[in-house]
Short mmCIF file of C-alpha atoms in Angstrom, two decimals:
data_model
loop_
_atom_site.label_atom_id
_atom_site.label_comp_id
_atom_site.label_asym_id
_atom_site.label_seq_id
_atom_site.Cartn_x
_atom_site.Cartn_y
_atom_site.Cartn_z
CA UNK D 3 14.26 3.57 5.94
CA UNK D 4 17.16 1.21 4.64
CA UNK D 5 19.19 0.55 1.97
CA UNK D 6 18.36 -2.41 0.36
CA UNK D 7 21.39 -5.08 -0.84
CA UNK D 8 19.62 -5.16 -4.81
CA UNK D 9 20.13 -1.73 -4.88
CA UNK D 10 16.29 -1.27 -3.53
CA UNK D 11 15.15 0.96 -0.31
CA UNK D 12 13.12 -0.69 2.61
CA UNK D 13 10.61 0.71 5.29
CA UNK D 14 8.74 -0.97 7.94
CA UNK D 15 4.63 -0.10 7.84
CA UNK D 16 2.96 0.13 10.45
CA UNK D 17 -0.78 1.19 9.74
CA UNK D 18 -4.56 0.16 10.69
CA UNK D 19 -7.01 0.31 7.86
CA UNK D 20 -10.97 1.27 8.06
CA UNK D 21 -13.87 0.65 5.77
CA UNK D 22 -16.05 3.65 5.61
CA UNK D 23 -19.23 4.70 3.89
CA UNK D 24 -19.33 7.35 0.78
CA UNK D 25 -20.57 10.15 3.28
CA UNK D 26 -18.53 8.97 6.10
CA UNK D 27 -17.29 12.57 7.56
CA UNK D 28 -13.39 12.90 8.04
CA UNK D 29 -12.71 11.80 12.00
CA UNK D 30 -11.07 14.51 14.55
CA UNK D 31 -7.52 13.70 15.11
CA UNK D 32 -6.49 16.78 16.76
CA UNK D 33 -6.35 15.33 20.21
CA UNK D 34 -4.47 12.37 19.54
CA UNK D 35 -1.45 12.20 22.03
CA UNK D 36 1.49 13.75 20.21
CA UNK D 37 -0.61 15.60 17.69
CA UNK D 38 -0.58 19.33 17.39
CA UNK D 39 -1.21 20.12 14.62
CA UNK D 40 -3.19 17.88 11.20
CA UNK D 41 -1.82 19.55 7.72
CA UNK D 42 -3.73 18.75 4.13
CA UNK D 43 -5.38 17.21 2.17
CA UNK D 44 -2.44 16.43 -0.64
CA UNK D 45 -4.26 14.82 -3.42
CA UNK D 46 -2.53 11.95 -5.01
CA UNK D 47 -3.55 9.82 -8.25
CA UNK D 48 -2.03 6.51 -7.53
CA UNK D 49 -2.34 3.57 -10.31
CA UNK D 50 -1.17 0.31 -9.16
CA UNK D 51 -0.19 -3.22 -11.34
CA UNK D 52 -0.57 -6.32 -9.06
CA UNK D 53 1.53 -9.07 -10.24
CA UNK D 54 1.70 -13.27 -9.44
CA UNK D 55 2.58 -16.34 -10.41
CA UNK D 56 -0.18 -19.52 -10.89
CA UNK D 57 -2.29 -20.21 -7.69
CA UNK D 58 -1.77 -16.59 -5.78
CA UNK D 59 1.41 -18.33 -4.54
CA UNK D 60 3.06 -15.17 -3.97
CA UNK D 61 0.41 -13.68 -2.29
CA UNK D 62 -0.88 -16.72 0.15
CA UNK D 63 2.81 -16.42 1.34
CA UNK D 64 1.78 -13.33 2.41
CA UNK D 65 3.76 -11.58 -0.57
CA UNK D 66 2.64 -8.65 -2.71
CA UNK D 67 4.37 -7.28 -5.88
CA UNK D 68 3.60 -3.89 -7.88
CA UNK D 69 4.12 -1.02 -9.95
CA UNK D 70 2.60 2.01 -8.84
CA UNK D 71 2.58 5.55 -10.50
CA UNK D 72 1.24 8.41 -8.21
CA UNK D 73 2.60 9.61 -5.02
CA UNK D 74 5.80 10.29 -3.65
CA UNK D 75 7.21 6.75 -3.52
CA UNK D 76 5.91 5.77 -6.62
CA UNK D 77 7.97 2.86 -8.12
CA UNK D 78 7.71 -1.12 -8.07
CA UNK D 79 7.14 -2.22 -4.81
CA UNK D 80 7.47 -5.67 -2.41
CA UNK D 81 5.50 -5.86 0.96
CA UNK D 82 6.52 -9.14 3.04
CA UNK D 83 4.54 -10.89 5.44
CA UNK D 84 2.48 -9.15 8.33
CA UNK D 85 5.46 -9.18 11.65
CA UNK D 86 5.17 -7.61 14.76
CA UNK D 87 2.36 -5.14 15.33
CA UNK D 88 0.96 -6.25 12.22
CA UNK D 89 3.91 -4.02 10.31
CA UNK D 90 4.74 -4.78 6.69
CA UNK D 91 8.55 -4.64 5.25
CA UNK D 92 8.65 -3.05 2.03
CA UNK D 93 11.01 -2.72 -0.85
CA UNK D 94 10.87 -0.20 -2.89
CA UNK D 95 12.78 0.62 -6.27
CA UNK D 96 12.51 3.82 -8.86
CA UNK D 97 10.09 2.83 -11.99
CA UNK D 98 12.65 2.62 -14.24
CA UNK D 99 14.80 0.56 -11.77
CA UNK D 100 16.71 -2.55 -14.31
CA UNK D 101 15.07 -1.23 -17.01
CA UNK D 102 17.51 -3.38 -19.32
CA UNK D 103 16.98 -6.01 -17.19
CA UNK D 104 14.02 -7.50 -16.85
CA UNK D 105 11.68 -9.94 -18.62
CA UNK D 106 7.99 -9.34 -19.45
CA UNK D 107 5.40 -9.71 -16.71
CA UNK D 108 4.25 -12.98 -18.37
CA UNK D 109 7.66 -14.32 -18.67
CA UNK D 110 8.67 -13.55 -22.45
CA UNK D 111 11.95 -12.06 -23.57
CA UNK D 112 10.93 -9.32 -25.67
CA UNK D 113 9.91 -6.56 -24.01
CA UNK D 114 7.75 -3.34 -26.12
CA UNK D 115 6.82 -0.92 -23.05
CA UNK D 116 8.48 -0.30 -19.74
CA UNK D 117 4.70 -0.95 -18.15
CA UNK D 118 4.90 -4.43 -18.78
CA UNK D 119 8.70 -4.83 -17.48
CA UNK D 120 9.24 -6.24 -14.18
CA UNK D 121 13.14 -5.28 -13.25
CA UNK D 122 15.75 -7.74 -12.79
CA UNK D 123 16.21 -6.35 -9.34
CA UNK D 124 12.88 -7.07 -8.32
CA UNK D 125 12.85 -10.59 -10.06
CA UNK D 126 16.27 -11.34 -8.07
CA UNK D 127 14.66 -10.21 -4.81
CA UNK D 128 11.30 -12.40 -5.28
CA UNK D 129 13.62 -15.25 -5.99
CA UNK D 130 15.33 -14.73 -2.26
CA UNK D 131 11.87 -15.98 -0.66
CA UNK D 132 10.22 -17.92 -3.13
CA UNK D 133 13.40 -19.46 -5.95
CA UNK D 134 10.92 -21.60 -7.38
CA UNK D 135 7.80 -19.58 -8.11
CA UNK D 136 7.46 -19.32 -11.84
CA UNK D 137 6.92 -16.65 -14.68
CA UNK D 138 4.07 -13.24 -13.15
CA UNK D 139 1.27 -12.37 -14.44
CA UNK D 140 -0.45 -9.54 -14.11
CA UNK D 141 -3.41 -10.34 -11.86
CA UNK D 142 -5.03 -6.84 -10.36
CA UNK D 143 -4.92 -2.72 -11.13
CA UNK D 144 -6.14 -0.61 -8.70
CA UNK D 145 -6.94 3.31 -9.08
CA UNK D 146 -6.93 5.37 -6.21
CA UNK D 147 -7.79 9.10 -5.86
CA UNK D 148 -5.76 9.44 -2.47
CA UNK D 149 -6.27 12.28 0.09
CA UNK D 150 -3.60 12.16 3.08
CA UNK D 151 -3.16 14.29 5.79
CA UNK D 152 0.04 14.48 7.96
CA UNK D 153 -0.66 14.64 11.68
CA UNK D 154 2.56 16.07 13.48
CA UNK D 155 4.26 16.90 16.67
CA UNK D 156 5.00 20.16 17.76
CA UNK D 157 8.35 19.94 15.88
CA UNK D 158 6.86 19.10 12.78
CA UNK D 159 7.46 15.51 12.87
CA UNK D 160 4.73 13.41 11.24
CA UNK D 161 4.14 11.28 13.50
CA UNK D 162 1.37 9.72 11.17
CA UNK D 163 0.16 9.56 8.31
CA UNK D 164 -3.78 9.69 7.59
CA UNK D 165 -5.92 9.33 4.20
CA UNK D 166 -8.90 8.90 2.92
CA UNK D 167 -9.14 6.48 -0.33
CA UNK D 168 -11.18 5.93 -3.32
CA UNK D 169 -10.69 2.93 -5.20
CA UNK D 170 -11.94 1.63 -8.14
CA UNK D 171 -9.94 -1.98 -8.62
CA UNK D 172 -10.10 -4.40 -11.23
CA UNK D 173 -9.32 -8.02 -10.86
CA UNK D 174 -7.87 -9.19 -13.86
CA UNK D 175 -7.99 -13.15 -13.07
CA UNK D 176 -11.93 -12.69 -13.16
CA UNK D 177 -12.37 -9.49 -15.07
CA UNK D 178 -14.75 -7.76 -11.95
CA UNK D 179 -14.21 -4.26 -11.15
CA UNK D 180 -15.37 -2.95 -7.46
CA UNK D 181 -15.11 0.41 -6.11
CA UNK D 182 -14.99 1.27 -2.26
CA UNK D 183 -13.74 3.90 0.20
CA UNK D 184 -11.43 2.78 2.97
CA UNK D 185 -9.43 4.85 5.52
CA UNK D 186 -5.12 4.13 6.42
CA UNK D 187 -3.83 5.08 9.84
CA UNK D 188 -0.10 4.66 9.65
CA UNK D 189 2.86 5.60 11.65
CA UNK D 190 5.64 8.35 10.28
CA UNK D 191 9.15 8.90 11.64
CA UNK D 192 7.61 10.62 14.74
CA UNK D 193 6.07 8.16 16.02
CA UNK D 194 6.16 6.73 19.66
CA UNK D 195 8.73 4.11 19.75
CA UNK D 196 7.32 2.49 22.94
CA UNK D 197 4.91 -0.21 22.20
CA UNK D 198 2.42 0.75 24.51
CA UNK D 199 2.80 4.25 23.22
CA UNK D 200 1.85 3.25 20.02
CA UNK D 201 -0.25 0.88 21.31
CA UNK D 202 -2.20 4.20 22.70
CA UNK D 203 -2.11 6.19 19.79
CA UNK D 204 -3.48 3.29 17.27
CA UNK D 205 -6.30 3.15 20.21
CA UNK D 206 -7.14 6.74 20.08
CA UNK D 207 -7.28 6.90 16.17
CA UNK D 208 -9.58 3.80 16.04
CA UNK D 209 -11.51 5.67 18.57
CA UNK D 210 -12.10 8.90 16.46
CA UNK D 211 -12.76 6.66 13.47
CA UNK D 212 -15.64 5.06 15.17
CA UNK D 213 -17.17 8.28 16.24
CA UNK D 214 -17.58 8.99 12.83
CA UNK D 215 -19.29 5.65 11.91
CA UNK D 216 -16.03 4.17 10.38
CA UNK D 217 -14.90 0.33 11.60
CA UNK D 218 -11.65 -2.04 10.90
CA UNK D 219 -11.66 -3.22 7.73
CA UNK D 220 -12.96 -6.50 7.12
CA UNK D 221 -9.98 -6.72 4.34
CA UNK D 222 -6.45 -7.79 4.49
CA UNK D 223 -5.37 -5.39 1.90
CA UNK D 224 -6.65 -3.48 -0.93
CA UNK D 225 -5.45 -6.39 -3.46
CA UNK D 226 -7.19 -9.19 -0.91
CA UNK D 227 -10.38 -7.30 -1.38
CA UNK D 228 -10.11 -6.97 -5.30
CA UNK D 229 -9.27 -10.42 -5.98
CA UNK D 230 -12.29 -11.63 -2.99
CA UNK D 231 -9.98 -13.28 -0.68
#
């Protein structure tokens, strides 16, 4: 994790996602190279804004904005472009980040709740990659009851992070809710650094997943699958 020059911190994800049936049982990941030990379930209650501008331009860049309550980095939220490995930089900043700062999500002045506030800081870091994009809107919520489980290294590292997620998500530009469950497999600060180590341990996990009658997600991302692209 980085500092960020807007005042915002950044991570690189790294993570494989599975769809998975209601009664899908939890996969084995005890012999997953590096593991010794799997600690959990830690509920979370995560509640996540999506916001836009006209056409999904934000998003077909390959762009996602949000506020999300829940969880131990809750906050507003920018995930770039898939890079290498498929990994995701994010930005992340407190929720009350620029709180005197901002404008309202659809681009008015006067702002009533801190909900509807996108920070100046995050406005001044989507206009780095996309100057031109217009006023947000909201376009998506999505409500997750999140179970993760740390898998770690005899040290105690994590060297990933596992959980199981229901979602119920509504998609705001079309007013249709959808609810699903959908497994995350994503490196933690333990992690293999090798490629082909990681390579290895992404295999494995996909591997238990599978025994258990789970398979890649035929998603993007959670918002991708809300708004049906």
């Amino acid at each position: 994790m980085s500092a960020d020059s807007r005042g915002g911190t950044r991570s690189l994800e790294i993570e494989s996602t599975f769809d998975v049936d209601a009664a899908t049982p939890l996969p084995d990941f005890s012999g997953l190279p590096g593991v010794a030990a799997v600690s959990g379930p830690e509920r979370r209650d995560l509640d996540a804004r999506y916001f836009d501008v006209a056409g999904f331009g934000l998003g077909r860049a390959g762009y996602a904005v949000r506020r999300r309550t829940g969880g131990p980095d809750e906050g507003w939220h920018i995930k770039g472009p898939k890079g290498a490995e498929g990994g995701r930089v994010e930005t992340h900043w407190p929720l009350d980040a620029g709180a005197d700062a901002g404008v309202e999500a659809g681009g008015d002045s006067a702002v009533a709740d801190i909900d509807d506030l996108v920070p100046g800081v995050v406005l001044a870091a989507i206009a780095q990659f996309a100057p031109d994009a217009g006023p947000l809107t909201p376009i998506a919520r999505i409500v997750n009851r999140r179970d993760a489980f740390a898998l770690r290294d005899a040290s105690g590292g994590v060297v990933a992070e596992f959980v199981d997620d229901h979602v119920v998500a509504l998609d705001e530009t079309r007013d249709v809710e959808t609810s699903w469950r959908e497994w995350e497999f994503e490196l933690g600060e333990a992690a293999p650094t090798a490629a082909s180590a990681r390579a290895a341990l992404f295999h494995e996990a996909a591997a238990a997943v599978a025994r258990v009658g789970g398979r890649p997600a035929a998603s993007d991302s959670k918002l991708a699958r809300t708004l049906g692209l």
